Amino acid sequence: MDDAERGSVLEVSYLTDQFAGIVIDSNTPGLDMSAYETGVLNFDIKVVSAGSNTTYKVKLDDHNGGSTGEFDVSADNSGDWSTYSVNMSDLLANVDGNGVGGNMSLTTVKAVVFMATFGQVQDVVFRLDNVYFSQ
């Protein structure tokens, strides 16, 4: 969609309270992201309509069904763009969702997944821009 401040961005809209997320998929067998093990996942988010949602979640999925688990991001619901940087170490520490770790492989990363909190998605609209990994 065309954002007045940013130009072309990705907009996610939830019309009902059904669970869903947006998956940014590499469309390949998996990318080797092991060089970013101590890096950062960066993204900009603009909450257009928060509905009853208070927290957004982000995670990584690998090609073999592994996942980092969901990492909470308390987005600014002001309607302004906000930049977030999530340490890969924080994502990987939450691989199984309880902070203990698990089987996520950074050598076969398939997707970055963004979602609103389950059960709080009705009427939520948010926009994403500048999703990238850095050291």
PDB file of C-alpha atoms in Angstrom:
ATOM      1  CA  MET A   1       0.000   0.000   0.000  1.00  0.00           C
ATOM      2  CA  ASP A   2       1.106   3.589  -0.439  1.00  0.00           C
ATOM      3  CA  ASP A   3       1.851   5.294   2.896  1.00  0.00           C
ATOM      4  CA  ALA A   4       1.881   9.117   2.794  1.00  0.00           C
ATOM      5  CA  GLU A   5       5.186   9.270   4.719  1.00  0.00           C
ATOM      6  CA  ARG A   6       7.005   6.206   3.403  1.00  0.00           C
ATOM      7  CA  GLY A   7       5.659   5.334  -0.010  1.00  0.00           C
ATOM      8  CA  SER A   8       5.227   1.614  -0.687  1.00  0.00           C
ATOM      9  CA  VAL A   9       4.892  -0.409   2.551  1.00  0.00           C
ATOM     10  CA  LEU A  10       3.240  -3.649   3.662  1.00  0.00           C
ATOM     11  CA  GLU A  11      -0.157  -3.241   5.386  1.00  0.00           C
ATOM     12  CA  VAL A  12      -1.745  -5.980   7.500  1.00  0.00           C
ATOM     13  CA  SER A  13      -5.481  -5.818   8.338  1.00  0.00           C
ATOM     14  CA  TYR A  14      -7.536  -8.133  10.536  1.00  0.00           C
ATOM     15  CA  LEU A  15     -11.292  -8.020   9.948  1.00  0.00           C
ATOM     16  CA  THR A  16     -12.228 -10.694  12.480  1.00  0.00           C
ATOM     17  CA  ASP A  17     -10.707 -12.089  15.658  1.00  0.00           C
ATOM     18  CA  GLN A  18      -9.321 -15.129  13.852  1.00  0.00           C
ATOM     19  CA  PHE A  19      -5.643 -15.872  14.471  1.00  0.00           C
ATOM     20  CA  ALA A  20      -3.330 -14.933  11.632  1.00  0.00           C
ATOM     21  CA  GLY A  21       0.011 -13.333  10.960  1.00  0.00           C
ATOM     22  CA  ILE A  22       1.995 -11.995   8.053  1.00  0.00           C
ATOM     23  CA  VAL A  23       4.802 -14.206   6.827  1.00  0.00           C
ATOM     24  CA  ILE A  24       7.686 -12.682   4.902  1.00  0.00           C
ATOM     25  CA  ASP A  25       8.965 -15.825   3.207  1.00  0.00           C
ATOM     26  CA  SER A  26      12.338 -16.237   1.513  1.00  0.00           C
ATOM     27  CA  ASN A  27      10.687 -18.471  -1.125  1.00  0.00           C
ATOM     28  CA  THR A  28      13.810 -20.629  -1.127  1.00  0.00           C
ATOM     29  CA  PRO A  29      14.817 -23.792   0.733  1.00  0.00           C
ATOM     30  CA  GLY A  30      16.146 -21.529   3.479  1.00  0.00           C
ATOM     31  CA  LEU A  31      18.689 -18.766   3.834  1.00  0.00           C
ATOM     32  CA  ASP A  32      21.915 -19.212   5.774  1.00  0.00           C
ATOM     33  CA  MET A  33      21.630 -16.462   8.381  1.00  0.00           C
ATOM     34  CA  SER A  34      24.281 -17.894  10.721  1.00  0.00           C
ATOM     35  CA  ALA A  35      26.434 -14.780  10.190  1.00  0.00           C
ATOM     36  CA  TYR A  36      23.695 -12.855  12.048  1.00  0.00           C
ATOM     37  CA  GLU A  37      23.641 -15.068  15.151  1.00  0.00           C
ATOM     38  CA  THR A  38      24.856 -12.099  17.211  1.00  0.00           C
ATOM     39  CA  GLY A  39      23.049  -9.581  15.012  1.00  0.00           C
ATOM     40  CA  VAL A  40      19.755  -7.739  15.075  1.00  0.00           C
ATOM     41  CA  LEU A  41      16.385  -7.988  13.286  1.00  0.00           C
ATOM     42  CA  ASN A  42      15.273  -4.433  12.484  1.00  0.00           C
ATOM     43  CA  PHE A  43      11.877  -3.196  11.346  1.00  0.00           C
ATOM     44  CA  ASP A  44       9.606  -0.166  11.362  1.00  0.00           C
ATOM     45  CA  ILE A  45       5.968  -0.501  12.372  1.00  0.00           C
ATOM     46  CA  LYS A  46       3.072   1.937  12.260  1.00  0.00           C
ATOM     47  CA  VAL A  47      -0.126   0.987  14.075  1.00  0.00           C
ATOM     48  CA  VAL A  48      -3.016   2.478  12.098  1.00  0.00           C
ATOM     49  CA  SER A  49      -5.711   0.879  14.276  1.00  0.00           C
ATOM     50  CA  ALA A  50      -4.857  -0.994  17.486  1.00  0.00           C
ATOM     51  CA  GLY A  51      -8.276  -2.492  18.205  1.00  0.00           C
ATOM     52  CA  SER A  52      -7.870  -4.155  21.618  1.00  0.00           C
ATOM     53  CA  ASN A  53      -4.338  -5.325  20.806  1.00  0.00           C
ATOM     54  CA  THR A  54      -1.497  -4.136  23.042  1.00  0.00           C
ATOM     55  CA  THR A  55       1.424  -6.304  21.930  1.00  0.00           C
ATOM     56  CA  TYR A  56       2.757  -7.471  18.585  1.00  0.00           C
ATOM     57  CA  LYS A  57       4.867 -10.565  18.128  1.00  0.00           C
ATOM     58  CA  VAL A  58       7.727 -11.439  15.817  1.00  0.00           C
ATOM     59  CA  LYS A  59       9.487 -14.742  15.212  1.00  0.00           C
ATOM     60  CA  LEU A  60      11.661 -16.576  12.706  1.00  0.00           C
ATOM     61  CA  ASP A  61      10.864 -19.938  11.128  1.00  0.00           C
ATOM     62  CA  ASP A  62      13.362 -22.290   9.557  1.00  0.00           C
ATOM     63  CA  HIS A  63      12.891 -24.610   6.579  1.00  0.00           C
ATOM     64  CA  ASN A  64      12.709 -27.695   8.831  1.00  0.00           C
ATOM     65  CA  GLY A  65       9.783 -26.580  11.014  1.00  0.00           C
ATOM     66  CA  GLY A  66      11.870 -24.950  13.751  1.00  0.00           C
ATOM     67  CA  SER A  67      10.916 -21.587  15.166  1.00  0.00           C
ATOM     68  CA  THR A  68      12.355 -19.000  17.517  1.00  0.00           C
ATOM     69  CA  GLY A  69       9.073 -18.786  19.371  1.00  0.00           C
ATOM     70  CA  GLU A  70       7.222 -15.498  19.630  1.00  0.00           C
ATOM     71  CA  PHE A  71       9.044 -12.386  20.849  1.00  0.00           C
ATOM     72  CA  ASP A  72       6.798  -9.611  22.231  1.00  0.00           C
ATOM     73  CA  VAL A  73       7.115  -6.104  20.824  1.00  0.00           C
ATOM     74  CA  SER A  74       5.151  -3.375  22.604  1.00  0.00           C
ATOM     75  CA  ALA A  75       4.317  -1.222  19.608  1.00  0.00           C
ATOM     76  CA  ASP A  76       3.563   2.469  19.865  1.00  0.00           C
ATOM     77  CA  ASN A  77      -0.175   2.817  19.153  1.00  0.00           C
ATOM     78  CA  SER A  78       0.060   6.566  18.422  1.00  0.00           C
ATOM     79  CA  GLY A  79      -0.235   6.169  14.650  1.00  0.00           C
ATOM     80  CA  ASP A  80       3.385   7.221  14.129  1.00  0.00           C
ATOM     81  CA  TRP A  81       6.179   5.117  12.664  1.00  0.00           C
ATOM     82  CA  SER A  82       8.435   3.460  15.251  1.00  0.00           C
ATOM     83  CA  THR A  83      11.690   1.598  14.688  1.00  0.00           C
ATOM     84  CA  TYR A  84      12.443  -1.621  16.562  1.00  0.00           C
ATOM     85  CA  SER A  85      15.610  -3.672  16.820  1.00  0.00           C
ATOM     86  CA  VAL A  86      15.354  -7.185  18.273  1.00  0.00           C
ATOM     87  CA  ASN A  87      18.583  -8.929  19.219  1.00  0.00           C
ATOM     88  CA  MET A  88      18.925 -12.324  17.585  1.00  0.00           C
ATOM     89  CA  SER A  89      20.161 -13.639  20.943  1.00  0.00           C
ATOM     90  CA  ASP A  90      16.771 -12.686  22.446  1.00  0.00           C
ATOM     91  CA  LEU A  91      14.894 -14.432  19.624  1.00  0.00           C
ATOM     92  CA  LEU A  92      17.040 -17.561  19.882  1.00  0.00           C
ATOM     93  CA  ALA A  93      16.771 -17.697  23.686  1.00  0.00           C
ATOM     94  CA  ASN A  94      13.012 -18.057  23.245  1.00  0.00           C
ATOM     95  CA  VAL A  95      13.121 -20.863  20.675  1.00  0.00           C
ATOM     96  CA  ASP A  96      10.566 -23.068  22.389  1.00  0.00           C
ATOM     97  CA  GLY A  97       8.532 -20.194  23.832  1.00  0.00           C
ATOM     98  CA  ASN A  98       9.733 -20.580  27.426  1.00  0.00           C
ATOM     99  CA  GLY A  99      13.173 -19.013  27.228  1.00  0.00           C
ATOM    100  CA  VAL A 100      15.056 -22.305  27.453  1.00  0.00           C
ATOM    101  CA  GLY A 101      16.063 -22.693  23.800  1.00  0.00           C
ATOM    102  CA  GLY A 102      15.316 -25.333  21.193  1.00  0.00           C
ATOM    103  CA  ASN A 103      16.037 -26.445  17.629  1.00  0.00           C
ATOM    104  CA  MET A 104      15.860 -23.338  15.422  1.00  0.00           C
ATOM    105  CA  SER A 105      18.499 -23.485  12.699  1.00  0.00           C
ATOM    106  CA  LEU A 106      19.953 -20.211  11.451  1.00  0.00           C
ATOM    107  CA  THR A 107      21.380 -22.073   8.460  1.00  0.00           C
ATOM    108  CA  THR A 108      17.926 -22.616   6.925  1.00  0.00           C
ATOM    109  CA  VAL A 109      15.862 -19.518   7.827  1.00  0.00           C
ATOM    110  CA  LYS A 110      12.655 -19.532   5.797  1.00  0.00           C
ATOM    111  CA  ALA A 111      10.543 -16.669   7.113  1.00  0.00           C
ATOM    112  CA  VAL A 112      10.069 -13.680   9.378  1.00  0.00           C
ATOM    113  CA  VAL A 113       6.582 -13.750  10.931  1.00  0.00           C
ATOM    114  CA  PHE A 114       4.742 -10.733  12.398  1.00  0.00           C
ATOM    115  CA  MET A 115       1.423 -11.032  14.233  1.00  0.00           C
ATOM    116  CA  ALA A 116      -0.883  -9.353  16.699  1.00  0.00           C
ATOM    117  CA  THR A 117      -1.691 -11.092  19.985  1.00  0.00           C
ATOM    118  CA  PHE A 118      -4.059 -14.064  19.603  1.00  0.00           C
ATOM    119  CA  GLY A 119      -7.609 -13.106  20.601  1.00  0.00           C
ATOM    120  CA  GLN A 120      -6.918  -9.374  20.217  1.00  0.00           C
ATOM    121  CA  VAL A 121      -6.750  -8.974  16.446  1.00  0.00           C
ATOM    122  CA  GLN A 122     -10.194  -7.719  15.401  1.00  0.00           C
ATOM    123  CA  ASP A 123      -9.931  -4.334  13.660  1.00  0.00           C
ATOM    124  CA  VAL A 124      -6.127  -4.252  13.989  1.00  0.00           C
ATOM    125  CA  VAL A 125      -4.296  -2.580  11.091  1.00  0.00           C
ATOM    126  CA  PHE A 126      -0.534  -2.137  11.062  1.00  0.00           C
ATOM    127  CA  ARG A 127       2.124  -1.318   8.486  1.00  0.00           C
ATOM    128  CA  LEU A 128       5.660  -2.671   8.138  1.00  0.00           C
ATOM    129  CA  ASP A 129       8.663  -1.123   6.452  1.00  0.00           C
ATOM    130  CA  ASN A 130      12.455  -1.537   6.405  1.00  0.00           C
ATOM    131  CA  VAL A 131      12.612  -5.161   7.598  1.00  0.00           C
ATOM    132  CA  TYR A 132      16.274  -6.227   7.595  1.00  0.00           C
ATOM    133  CA  PHE A 133      19.041  -7.969   9.534  1.00  0.00           C
ATOM    134  CA  SER A 134      22.205  -6.183  10.674  1.00  0.00           C
ATOM    135  CA  GLN A 135      25.314  -6.882  12.742  1.00  0.00           C
TER     136      GLN A 135
END
